[in-house]
C-alpha cells in the first residue's frame, strides 16, 4: 500500500436512480448505495404507475374490465387480453371455437415478437448499441400496422373477447402476415449479426447478473428469466391453452443464467413465435369466431340491430353482466414477460368479487437487488434491461 | 399428483388445521387455520412427492360481512418438477390481522407479502422488509379492502396537497428578466 492510498478516506455514497432515468424503462426508482463503483445495496421503489386495476376490475362487469388489461403491459396488450379472456372463459366454463383459438394464438405470438423486439432494441441501446434499436422499430411498426388492420387499434387492442375474438380476419391480413413471417427470419439474422457475437456486447453481458436454476425458481421467476437459467418451465407447454397443443414449437433454454443467456433465450423465442404464427396461418380452420353460449357472450351486432330478443339480451349482459358460477379459479398464460395469472373469486354476481393479477414484472423487479448487489454500477443498467419489466404491469 | 390427492395428504398430515377442501374446475383450494401455515408450507416445499418449489402468488382477499373471519391470505403453489398445483387459503381475523411470513421458504414471497400488507393491512411476522410498496409510505387506509371507496377517500393524500401547494407558489413567481 503506498502513501497516497493511506491518506484517502472513502465513504459510501447513496444515489437515487430514476424514476425519470431513461434506462429504467418507465418509472422504476432504484436507491443505490455505492462504494466506489461497486453496488453495496440496491432498493427498488415501485408504485409510480399504480392505478388500482384490481380494485377497478372488482367494480366492473367481466366484459368491461377487458380494456383495463390492455393497460397492464402496454407494449403487449394482446397477450394480456388473451390471458384475461382465458381466465374468464375458464370461470364461466365456456370454450371458444377452434378458429378463434388459432387466431388468438397467432395474435398472441405477434404480440410476443413486438414485445421482445422492443426489449431487444432498448436493452442493446442501454448498453450502447444504437443501430439495432432503429431497425427493431421497423419490425414492430409492421406488426402494429397489422394490428391496426385487424381491429383498428394499434396499442390497446382489446381484440380477443370472452368467448372468441371480436371479428374474423380477412384474407388480405393473412397474406400480409404471411409475407412478414417469411421475411422475419432474415431480419432476425440481421440482428444476430449485429449483436450476438459483438465483442462489446459479450463483455457487457456474459457473466453478469448470474442466477442459478434453484434460486431462479425460489424467487418465482418465470419466462425468459427462468429459462435463461435452464429451467424448462413454459405455461404454453405445461398447461396449454388456446391452440398451443396443436402447434409445434421448442422452448429455448439457457445454461449459465446470465444476461447473455437470457438474450439468447429471447432471441430464440422470437424465432419460435414466428414458427407458431406460420403454423397457425397454415392450419387455420374455418368456422365461427365467437362461442354460441348466449348466457355469457354478447350476441353479434347485426342481430342486435335486427332482432328484439338479441337486443334485450345484449342490454342485460352489458348492464348487469353475465352471472358467473360461484367459485374461484386461477388461470395462467405465458406472456412475453413471463407468467401472467388471473385469480378470480366469484360470488355469483356479474362482477368478480376479487380479481387478482399476478404480474411477472412485479416478481422480476423484486429480484433486482439480488442481481445488482456486489456488481458494478454499469451492470445495473444491463440487469434492468435483462429483467424486461414494464412498470404498468408491475404497479397495476 | 391429482390436486385432491394433495389435499388428502395435507389433511392426513395436519388433520386439525384443515377447515375445508373445495374443488372447482379441477382446481382445489384448501382452507387452513393460520397458526401453523409456516409448517404446512415447509412440508409442501420439502416433501419429495409434493415438491412445491415454485410459489406462484400470494394475495389477500376481504370477505367483509360474508365470512366470520374477515380476511384470507391466498397462496398459489406449483411444482415445476411434478407439474401439479394447489391453492392454500389461510383465514385471518380483522382484530388481529397477522400471519407468519414464508420468505424463508420462497425468497419471492417478500414482495407479494408487502403488497398484501399494503392493500389489506395484513402483517406478515418474519418479513424483514414489511413496508408499503405500491402506495406512498404515509398513505392512510388499505385500498383493496371492501369498505374503502373506489373513488378514493374525501381527504386528499397529504403528499398531493404539498405538491399542489408548491405548484401554486411557483405560479406566483414574477419574472423580472
Coordinates of C-alpha atoms in Angstrom, one line a residue:
Chain A
X1 CA 0.0 0.0 0.0
X2 CA 1.5 3.3 -1.0
X3 CA 1.3 6.6 0.8
X4 CA -1.5 8.1 -1.4
X5 CA -3.9 5.2 -0.7
X6 CA -3.4 5.6 3.0
X7 CA -4.3 9.2 3.2
X8 CA -7.5 8.9 1.2
X9 CA -10.7 8.2 3.1
X10 CA -13.6 6.7 1.2
X11 CA -17.2 6.5 2.2
X12 CA -20.4 5.1 0.8
X13 CA -22.5 7.2 -1.5
X14 CA -26.2 6.9 -1.8
X15 CA -27.8 7.9 -5.1
X16 CA -31.3 7.8 -6.5
X17 CA -31.6 6.3 -10.0
X18 CA -34.9 7.1 -11.5
X19 CA -37.9 7.4 -11.6
X20 CA -37.1 9.5 -14.7
X21 CA -34.0 7.8 -15.7
X22 CA -34.3 6.7 -19.4
X23 CA -32.6 3.3 -18.8
X24 CA -35.2 2.3 -16.2
X25 CA -37.8 1.7 -19.0
X26 CA -40.6 3.6 -17.3
X27 CA -40.9 4.8 -13.7
X28 CA -38.7 2.5 -11.7
X29 CA -36.6 4.1 -9.0
X30 CA -33.6 2.5 -7.6
X31 CA -31.8 3.7 -4.5
X32 CA -28.2 2.6 -4.8
X33 CA -25.6 2.6 -2.1
X34 CA -22.2 2.7 -3.7
X35 CA -18.7 2.0 -2.6
X36 CA -16.8 3.4 -5.4
X37 CA -18.1 1.6 -8.5
X38 CA -19.4 -1.3 -6.5
X39 CA -23.1 -1.5 -5.6
X40 CA -23.4 -2.3 -1.9
X41 CA -27.2 -2.1 -1.6
X42 CA -30.0 -1.7 -4.1
X43 CA -33.5 -0.9 -3.1
X44 CA -36.1 -0.7 -5.9
X45 CA -39.1 1.5 -5.4
X46 CA -42.2 0.8 -7.5
X47 CA -45.7 2.1 -7.5
X48 CA -45.5 5.3 -9.5
X49 CA -47.9 3.8 -12.1
X50 CA -50.3 2.3 -9.6
X51 CA -53.8 2.7 -10.9
X52 CA -55.7 0.2 -8.8
X53 CA -56.6 -2.1 -11.7
X54 CA -57.6 -4.9 -9.3
X55 CA -60.0 -2.6 -7.4
X56 CA -61.4 -1.2 -10.7
X57 CA -61.9 -4.7 -12.0
X58 CA -63.9 -5.7 -8.9
X59 CA -66.3 -2.9 -9.7
X60 CA -66.9 -3.6 -13.4
X61 CA -68.6 -6.4 -15.3
X62 CA -66.4 -9.1 -16.8
X63 CA -66.7 -7.5 -20.2
X64 CA -66.0 -4.0 -19.1
X65 CA -62.7 -5.0 -17.3
X66 CA -61.2 -6.2 -20.5
X67 CA -59.8 -2.8 -21.7
X68 CA -58.2 -2.4 -18.3
X69 CA -56.0 -5.4 -19.0
X70 CA -54.7 -3.5 -22.1
X71 CA -53.1 -1.1 -19.7
X72 CA -51.2 -3.7 -17.7
X73 CA -48.3 -4.5 -20.0
X74 CA -49.0 -1.8 -22.6
X75 CA -46.5 -3.0 -25.1
X76 CA -48.0 -6.4 -25.5
X77 CA -51.7 -5.7 -24.7
X78 CA -52.8 -8.6 -27.0
X79 CA -51.2 -11.1 -24.7
X80 CA -52.8 -9.6 -21.6
X81 CA -56.2 -9.7 -23.3
X82 CA -55.7 -13.4 -24.2
X83 CA -54.7 -14.1 -20.6
X84 CA -57.8 -12.3 -19.3
X85 CA -60.3 -13.9 -21.6
X86 CA -58.9 -17.3 -21.0
X87 CA -59.4 -16.9 -17.3
X88 CA -62.9 -15.6 -17.6
X89 CA -63.8 -18.4 -20.0
X90 CA -62.5 -20.9 -17.5
X91 CA -64.6 -19.4 -14.8
X92 CA -67.7 -19.3 -17.0
X93 CA -67.0 -22.8 -18.3
X94 CA -67.3 -21.9 -21.9
X95 CA -64.9 -22.7 -24.8
X96 CA -64.0 -20.5 -27.8
X97 CA -64.4 -22.1 -31.2
X98 CA -61.4 -23.6 -32.9
X99 CA -60.9 -20.8 -35.4
X100 CA -60.9 -18.2 -32.6
X101 CA -58.4 -20.2 -30.7
X102 CA -56.0 -20.3 -33.6
X103 CA -56.5 -16.6 -34.2
X104 CA -55.7 -15.9 -30.6
X105 CA -52.6 -18.0 -30.6
X106 CA -51.5 -16.2 -33.8
X107 CA -52.0 -12.6 -32.5
X108 CA -50.5 -13.5 -29.1
X109 CA -47.3 -14.6 -30.8
X110 CA -47.4 -11.4 -32.9
X111 CA -47.6 -9.6 -29.6
X112 CA -44.6 -11.6 -28.3
X113 CA -42.5 -10.7 -31.2
X114 CA -43.4 -7.0 -30.9
X115 CA -42.6 -7.0 -27.2
X116 CA -39.4 -8.9 -27.5
X117 CA -38.2 -6.7 -30.3
X118 CA -38.7 -3.6 -28.1
X119 CA -36.8 -5.4 -25.4
X120 CA -34.0 -6.1 -27.8
X121 CA -33.9 -2.6 -29.1
X122 CA -33.9 -0.9 -25.7
X123 CA -31.7 -3.4 -24.0
X124 CA -28.9 -3.0 -26.5
X125 CA -29.4 0.7 -26.7
X126 CA -28.9 1.0 -22.9
X127 CA -25.6 -0.8 -23.3
X128 CA -24.5 1.4 -26.1
X129 CA -25.6 -0.1 -29.4
X130 CA -27.8 2.3 -31.2
X131 CA -28.2 0.6 -34.6
X132 CA -30.4 -2.4 -33.6
X133 CA -32.9 -0.1 -31.9
X134 CA -33.6 1.7 -35.1
X135 CA -34.1 -1.5 -37.1
X136 CA -36.1 -3.1 -34.3
X137 CA -38.8 -0.4 -34.5
X138 CA -39.2 -1.1 -38.2
X139 CA -40.4 -4.7 -37.5
X140 CA -42.5 -3.6 -34.6
X141 CA -44.2 -1.0 -36.8
X142 CA -45.2 -3.7 -39.2
X143 CA -46.8 -5.7 -36.5
X144 CA -48.6 -2.7 -35.1
X145 CA -49.8 -1.9 -38.6
X146 CA -51.2 -5.4 -38.9
X147 CA -53.0 -5.0 -35.6
X148 CA -54.5 -1.8 -36.9
X149 CA -55.7 -3.6 -40.0
X150 CA -57.1 -6.3 -37.8
X151 CA -59.1 -4.3 -35.2
X152 CA -58.5 -0.6 -35.7
X153 CA -56.3 -0.1 -32.6
X154 CA -52.6 -0.1 -32.6
X155 CA -51.6 -0.5 -29.0
X156 CA -54.6 -1.0 -26.7
X157 CA -56.3 -3.6 -28.9
X158 CA -59.0 -5.4 -26.8
X159 CA -59.3 -7.7 -29.8
X160 CA -59.8 -11.1 -28.0
X161 CA -63.2 -11.2 -26.4
X162 CA -64.8 -13.5 -23.8
X163 CA -65.9 -16.5 -26.0
X164 CA -63.7 -15.8 -29.0
X165 CA -62.4 -12.8 -30.8
X166 CA -64.1 -9.5 -31.8
X167 CA -64.2 -10.1 -35.6
X168 CA -63.0 -12.5 -38.2
X169 CA -59.7 -12.0 -40.0
X170 CA -59.6 -11.1 -43.7
X171 CA -57.6 -12.8 -46.4
X172 CA -55.6 -9.6 -47.1
X173 CA -54.5 -9.6 -43.4
X174 CA -53.4 -13.2 -43.7
X175 CA -51.5 -12.6 -46.9
X176 CA -49.7 -9.6 -45.4
X177 CA -48.9 -11.5 -42.2
X178 CA -47.6 -14.5 -44.2
X179 CA -45.3 -12.2 -46.1
X180 CA -44.0 -10.9 -42.8
X181 CA -43.5 -14.4 -41.4
X182 CA -41.4 -15.4 -44.4
X183 CA -39.3 -12.3 -44.2
X184 CA -38.8 -12.3 -40.4
X185 CA -36.1 -15.0 -40.1
X186 CA -33.8 -12.9 -42.3
X187 CA -34.4 -9.9 -40.2
X188 CA -33.5 -12.0 -37.1
X189 CA -30.3 -13.0 -38.8
X190 CA -29.5 -9.3 -39.3
X191 CA -29.9 -8.6 -35.6
X192 CA -27.9 -11.6 -34.6
X193 CA -25.1 -10.4 -37.0
X194 CA -25.2 -7.0 -35.3
X195 CA -25.3 -8.2 -31.7
X196 CA -24.8 -11.9 -30.9
X197 CA -21.0 -12.1 -31.4
X198 CA -20.3 -8.4 -30.8
X199 CA -17.3 -8.2 -28.5
X200 CA -18.5 -5.2 -26.6
X201 CA -22.0 -6.8 -26.1
X202 CA -20.4 -10.0 -24.8
X203 CA -18.2 -8.1 -22.4
X204 CA -21.2 -6.3 -21.0
X205 CA -23.5 -9.3 -20.6
X206 CA -21.6 -12.6 -20.2
X207 CA -21.3 -13.5 -16.6
X208 CA -23.4 -10.5 -15.5
X209 CA -26.5 -11.0 -13.3
X210 CA -26.0 -14.7 -12.8
X211 CA -28.8 -16.6 -11.1
X212 CA -28.8 -20.4 -10.6
X213 CA -31.8 -22.5 -11.6
X214 CA -32.7 -23.4 -8.0
X215 CA -32.5 -19.7 -7.0
X216 CA -34.5 -18.6 -10.0
X217 CA -37.3 -21.0 -9.1
X218 CA -37.1 -19.9 -5.5
X219 CA -37.5 -16.3 -6.4
X220 CA -40.6 -17.2 -8.5
X221 CA -39.1 -16.0 -11.8
X222 CA -40.8 -17.0 -15.0
X223 CA -40.5 -16.5 -18.7
X224 CA -37.1 -15.7 -20.2
X225 CA -35.7 -15.0 -16.8
X226 CA -36.3 -18.6 -15.6
X227 CA -35.4 -20.3 -18.9
X228 CA -32.2 -18.3 -19.2
X229 CA -31.1 -20.3 -16.1
X230 CA -32.0 -23.6 -17.9
X231 CA -35.3 -24.4 -16.2
X232 CA -37.8 -25.8 -18.6
X233 CA -41.0 -24.2 -17.5
X234 CA -43.3 -22.7 -20.0
X235 CA -47.0 -22.3 -19.4
X236 CA -47.7 -23.0 -23.1
X237 CA -46.2 -26.4 -22.6
X238 CA -47.1 -27.2 -19.0
X239 CA -50.8 -26.2 -19.2
X240 CA -51.5 -25.5 -22.9
X241 CA -54.3 -23.0 -23.6
X242 CA -55.8 -21.9 -26.9
X243 CA -54.2 -23.8 -29.8
X244 CA -50.7 -24.2 -28.3
X245 CA -51.2 -28.0 -28.0
X246 CA -51.7 -28.2 -31.8
X247 CA -48.7 -26.3 -33.0
X248 CA -45.1 -27.4 -32.8
X249 CA -42.5 -25.2 -31.1
X250 CA -39.4 -25.6 -29.0
X251 CA -38.7 -23.9 -25.7
X252 CA -35.2 -22.3 -26.0
X253 CA -33.2 -22.7 -22.8
X254 CA -30.1 -21.1 -21.5
X255 CA -27.2 -22.6 -19.5
X256 CA -25.5 -20.1 -17.3
X257 CA -28.3 -17.9 -16.2
X258 CA -26.6 -14.6 -17.1
X259 CA -27.7 -11.6 -19.2
X260 CA -26.2 -13.1 -22.3
X261 CA -28.1 -16.4 -22.0
X262 CA -31.3 -14.6 -21.3
X263 CA -30.7 -12.6 -24.5
X264 CA -30.2 -15.9 -26.5
X265 CA -33.4 -17.3 -25.0
X266 CA -35.5 -14.4 -26.0
X267 CA -33.9 -14.3 -29.5
X268 CA -34.8 -18.0 -29.8
X269 CA -38.3 -17.3 -28.6
X270 CA -38.9 -14.8 -31.4
X271 CA -37.9 -17.4 -34.0
X272 CA -40.3 -19.9 -32.3
X273 CA -43.0 -17.3 -32.2
X274 CA -42.6 -16.8 -35.9
X275 CA -42.8 -20.5 -36.4
X276 CA -46.1 -20.7 -34.4
X277 CA -47.6 -17.9 -36.5
X278 CA -46.7 -19.7 -39.7
X279 CA -48.3 -22.9 -38.5
X280 CA -51.4 -21.0 -37.3
X281 CA -51.9 -19.4 -40.7
X282 CA -51.4 -22.8 -42.4
X283 CA -53.7 -24.7 -40.1
X284 CA -56.4 -22.0 -39.6
X285 CA -59.7 -23.9 -39.5
X286 CA -62.9 -22.4 -40.9
X287 CA -65.9 -21.7 -38.7
X288 CA -67.3 -19.1 -36.3
X289 CA -65.1 -16.9 -34.2
X290 CA -67.5 -16.5 -31.3
X291 CA -68.8 -19.2 -29.0
X292 CA -72.5 -19.8 -29.1
X293 CA -73.4 -19.5 -25.4
X294 CA -76.0 -16.7 -25.1
X295 CA -75.7 -16.6 -21.3
X296 CA -72.1 -15.5 -21.3
X297 CA -71.2 -14.0 -24.7
X298 CA -72.6 -10.9 -26.5
X299 CA -74.8 -11.5 -29.5
X300 CA -73.5 -10.4 -32.9
X301 CA -74.0 -6.8 -33.7
X302 CA -76.0 -7.3 -36.9
X303 CA -78.5 -9.5 -35.0
X304 CA -78.9 -6.8 -32.3
X305 CA -79.9 -4.3 -34.9
X306 CA -82.5 -6.7 -36.4
X307 CA -83.9 -8.7 -33.6
X308 CA -85.6 -7.7 -30.3
X309 CA -84.6 -10.8 -28.4
X310 CA -80.9 -10.2 -29.1
X311 CA -81.3 -6.5 -28.2
X312 CA -82.7 -7.3 -24.8
X313 CA -80.1 -9.9 -24.3
X314 CA -77.3 -7.5 -25.0
X315 CA -78.8 -4.9 -22.7
X316 CA -79.0 -7.3 -19.8
X317 CA -75.4 -8.6 -20.4
X318 CA -74.0 -5.1 -20.6
X319 CA -75.8 -3.6 -17.6
X320 CA -75.8 -6.4 -15.2
X321 CA -73.0 -8.5 -16.5
X322 CA -73.1 -12.3 -17.1
X323 CA -73.8 -14.1 -13.8
X324 CA -70.7 -16.2 -13.3
X325 CA -70.9 -19.5 -11.4
X326 CA -69.8 -19.3 -7.8
X327 CA -66.3 -20.4 -7.3
X328 CA -62.7 -19.4 -7.7
X329 CA -60.2 -20.0 -10.4
X330 CA -56.6 -19.2 -11.2
X331 CA -55.6 -19.2 -14.8
X332 CA -52.1 -18.5 -16.1
X333 CA -50.8 -17.7 -19.6
X334 CA -47.3 -17.2 -21.0
X335 CA -46.9 -13.5 -21.9
X336 CA -43.6 -12.1 -23.2
X337 CA -42.5 -11.2 -19.7
X338 CA -43.3 -14.4 -18.0
X339 CA -46.4 -16.0 -16.4
X340 CA -49.4 -13.7 -16.2
X341 CA -52.0 -15.1 -13.9
X342 CA -55.5 -14.0 -13.1
X343 CA -57.2 -15.2 -9.9
X344 CA -61.0 -14.7 -9.8
X345 CA -63.3 -15.2 -6.8
X346 CA -66.9 -15.1 -8.0
X347 CA -69.9 -14.9 -5.6
X348 CA -72.3 -15.5 -8.4
X349 CA -72.8 -11.8 -9.4
X350 CA -72.0 -10.1 -12.7
X351 CA -68.7 -8.7 -11.3
X352 CA -65.8 -10.6 -9.9
X353 CA -65.7 -10.5 -6.1
X354 CA -62.0 -10.5 -6.1
X355 CA -59.8 -10.0 -9.1
X356 CA -56.1 -10.5 -8.7
X357 CA -53.4 -10.0 -11.3
X358 CA -50.2 -12.0 -10.8
X359 CA -47.8 -9.8 -12.8
X360 CA -44.4 -11.2 -13.9
X361 CA -42.8 -7.8 -14.0
X362 CA -43.6 -7.3 -10.3
X363 CA -41.7 -10.5 -9.3
X364 CA -38.9 -9.7 -11.7
X365 CA -38.4 -6.2 -10.2
X366 CA -38.1 -7.8 -6.8
X367 CA -35.1 -9.8 -7.8
X368 CA -33.1 -6.7 -8.9
X369 CA -31.3 -6.4 -5.5
X370 CA -30.2 -10.0 -5.8
X371 CA -28.8 -9.4 -9.3
X372 CA -27.2 -6.0 -8.7
X373 CA -25.6 -6.1 -5.3
X374 CA -21.9 -6.8 -5.4
X375 CA -21.7 -5.8 -9.1
X376 CA -20.7 -2.6 -10.8
X377 CA -23.0 0.4 -11.4
X378 CA -22.7 -0.1 -15.1
X379 CA -24.1 -3.6 -14.7
X380 CA -27.2 -2.3 -13.0
X381 CA -28.2 -1.0 -16.4
X382 CA -27.6 -4.4 -18.0
X383 CA -29.7 -6.0 -15.3
X384 CA -32.6 -3.6 -15.7
X385 CA -32.6 -4.4 -19.4
X386 CA -32.4 -8.1 -18.9
X387 CA -35.3 -8.5 -16.5
X388 CA -37.5 -6.9 -19.2
X389 CA -40.1 -5.3 -17.0
X390 CA -42.9 -2.9 -17.9
X391 CA -43.9 -0.8 -15.0
X392 CA -47.6 -0.6 -16.0
X393 CA -47.8 -4.3 -15.3
X394 CA -45.6 -4.2 -12.2
X395 CA -47.7 -1.5 -10.5
X396 CA -51.0 -2.4 -11.9
Chain B
X1 CA -50.4 -35.9 -8.4
X2 CA -54.1 -35.0 -8.6
X3 CA -55.0 -31.9 -6.7
X4 CA -57.4 -33.8 -4.5
X5 CA -54.8 -36.3 -3.5
X6 CA -52.5 -33.4 -2.4
X7 CA -55.4 -32.1 -0.3
X8 CA -55.8 -35.5 1.2
X9 CA -52.1 -35.6 2.0
X10 CA -52.3 -32.3 3.8
X11 CA -55.4 -33.4 5.7
X12 CA -53.7 -36.6 6.8
X13 CA -50.6 -34.7 8.0
X14 CA -52.3 -31.8 9.6
X15 CA -55.9 -33.0 10.5
X16 CA -56.6 -30.2 13.0
X17 CA -55.5 -27.4 10.6
X18 CA -57.6 -28.1 7.6
X19 CA -61.0 -26.4 7.7
X20 CA -62.3 -27.0 4.2
X21 CA -61.4 -28.6 0.9
X22 CA -63.2 -27.4 -2.2
X23 CA -62.9 -28.3 -5.9
X24 CA -63.9 -26.1 -8.7
X25 CA -63.0 -26.5 -12.4
X26 CA -60.3 -29.1 -11.5
X27 CA -58.6 -26.7 -9.1
X28 CA -58.6 -27.4 -5.4
X29 CA -58.5 -24.9 -2.6
X30 CA -57.6 -26.0 1.0
X31 CA -58.7 -23.6 3.7
X32 CA -56.5 -23.6 6.7
X33 CA -56.1 -22.2 10.1
X34 CA -53.3 -19.6 10.1
X35 CA -51.3 -20.7 13.1
X36 CA -49.2 -23.5 11.5
X37 CA -49.1 -22.1 8.0
X38 CA -45.3 -21.9 8.0
X39 CA -45.0 -25.6 9.0
X40 CA -47.5 -26.6 6.3
X41 CA -45.7 -24.6 3.6
X42 CA -42.4 -26.1 4.7
X43 CA -43.8 -29.6 4.4
X44 CA -45.2 -28.9 1.0
X45 CA -41.9 -27.4 -0.2
X46 CA -39.7 -30.2 1.3
X47 CA -41.8 -33.4 0.8
X48 CA -40.2 -35.2 -2.2
X49 CA -43.6 -36.3 -3.6
X50 CA -45.1 -32.9 -3.4
X51 CA -42.1 -30.7 -4.0
X52 CA -43.8 -27.3 -4.4
X53 CA -40.7 -25.4 -5.4
X54 CA -42.4 -22.5 -7.1
X55 CA -44.6 -20.0 -5.3
X56 CA -46.8 -18.5 -7.9
X57 CA -48.5 -15.9 -5.9
X58 CA -49.6 -14.6 -2.5
X59 CA -52.6 -12.3 -2.3
X60 CA -55.2 -11.2 0.2
X61 CA -59.0 -11.2 0.0
X62 CA -61.5 -9.3 2.0
X63 CA -64.8 -11.0 2.9
X64 CA -66.3 -8.3 5.0
X65 CA -69.7 -9.4 6.3
X66 CA -69.6 -12.6 4.3
X67 CA -67.4 -14.8 6.4
X68 CA -66.8 -15.0 10.1
X69 CA -63.1 -14.2 9.8
X70 CA -62.8 -11.2 7.6
X71 CA -59.6 -11.8 5.6
X72 CA -58.0 -14.6 3.7
X73 CA -54.4 -14.9 2.5
X74 CA -54.3 -17.0 -0.6
X75 CA -51.2 -18.9 -1.7
X76 CA -50.9 -20.4 -5.1
X77 CA -48.3 -23.1 -5.3
X78 CA -46.9 -25.0 -8.2
X79 CA -44.4 -27.7 -8.6
X80 CA -42.2 -27.3 -11.7
X81 CA -40.8 -30.8 -11.2
X82 CA -44.0 -32.7 -10.7
X83 CA -46.4 -30.4 -12.6
X84 CA -49.1 -30.1 -10.1
X85 CA -50.8 -27.1 -8.3
X86 CA -52.7 -26.4 -5.2
X87 CA -54.3 -23.3 -3.6
X88 CA -54.0 -22.7 0.1
X89 CA -56.2 -20.2 1.9
X90 CA -55.4 -19.1 5.5
X91 CA -58.1 -17.3 7.5
X92 CA -57.1 -14.1 9.3
X93 CA -59.3 -12.1 11.7
X94 CA -59.9 -8.4 11.5
X95 CA -59.0 -7.8 15.1
X96 CA -55.5 -9.4 14.7
X97 CA -54.6 -9.3 11.1
X98 CA -51.3 -11.1 11.3
X99 CA -49.8 -14.2 9.8
X100 CA -46.3 -15.8 9.6
X101 CA -44.2 -14.9 6.6
X102 CA -43.0 -17.6 4.2
X103 CA -40.0 -15.6 2.9
X104 CA -37.6 -18.2 4.4
X105 CA -39.1 -20.9 2.2
X106 CA -39.6 -18.9 -1.0
X107 CA -37.5 -15.8 -1.5
X108 CA -40.0 -14.4 -4.0
X109 CA -42.7 -14.2 -1.3
X110 CA -41.2 -11.0 0.1
X111 CA -42.8 -8.5 -2.3
X112 CA -46.1 -10.4 -2.5
X113 CA -46.4 -10.1 1.2
X114 CA -45.5 -6.4 1.1
X115 CA -48.3 -5.9 -1.4
X116 CA -50.8 -7.8 0.7
X117 CA -49.8 -5.7 3.7
X118 CA -50.1 -2.5 1.6
X119 CA -53.5 -3.4 0.2
X120 CA -55.2 -5.2 3.1
X121 CA -53.2 -4.3 6.2
X122 CA -52.3 -7.9 7.0
X123 CA -49.0 -8.0 8.8
X124 CA -46.5 -10.8 8.0
X125 CA -44.4 -11.5 11.0
X126 CA -40.9 -12.5 9.9
X127 CA -40.8 -10.4 6.8
X128 CA -37.8 -8.2 7.4
X129 CA -38.9 -5.5 4.9
X130 CA -42.6 -5.0 5.6
X131 CA -43.2 -1.6 4.1
X132 CA -45.9 -0.2 1.8
X133 CA -44.9 -1.0 -1.8
X134 CA -47.4 0.4 -4.3
X135 CA -48.9 3.2 -2.2
X136 CA -46.9 6.1 -0.7
X137 CA -45.4 5.4 2.8
X138 CA -47.7 7.8 4.5
X139 CA -50.9 6.6 2.9
X140 CA -53.9 6.2 5.2
X141 CA -56.2 3.2 4.8
X142 CA -56.0 0.0 2.8
X143 CA -57.2 0.4 -0.8
X144 CA -58.3 -3.2 -1.6
X145 CA -60.5 -3.6 1.5
X146 CA -64.2 -3.7 0.6
X147 CA -65.0 -0.7 2.8
X148 CA -62.5 1.5 1.0
X149 CA -64.3 3.6 -1.6
X150 CA -63.4 3.0 -5.3
X151 CA -63.2 6.7 -6.0
X152 CA -60.9 7.3 -3.0
X153 CA -61.4 9.0 0.3
X154 CA -62.6 12.5 0.6
X155 CA -59.4 13.8 2.1
X156 CA -56.6 14.1 -0.4
X157 CA -53.3 12.4 0.3
X158 CA -51.1 15.0 2.2
X159 CA -48.3 14.4 -0.2
X160 CA -50.5 15.6 -3.1
X161 CA -51.6 18.7 -1.1
X162 CA -47.9 19.6 -0.7
X163 CA -47.3 19.3 -4.4
X164 CA -50.3 21.4 -5.2
X165 CA -49.2 24.0 -2.7
X166 CA -45.8 24.2 -4.3
X167 CA -47.2 24.4 -7.8
X168 CA -49.4 27.4 -6.7
X169 CA -46.4 29.1 -5.1
X170 CA -44.4 28.7 -8.3
X171 CA -47.2 30.2 -10.4
X172 CA -46.9 33.4 -8.4
X173 CA -43.3 33.8 -9.3
X174 CA -42.8 37.1 -11.2
X175 CA -40.1 37.0 -13.8
X176 CA -38.1 40.2 -13.7
X177 CA -35.9 39.5 -16.7

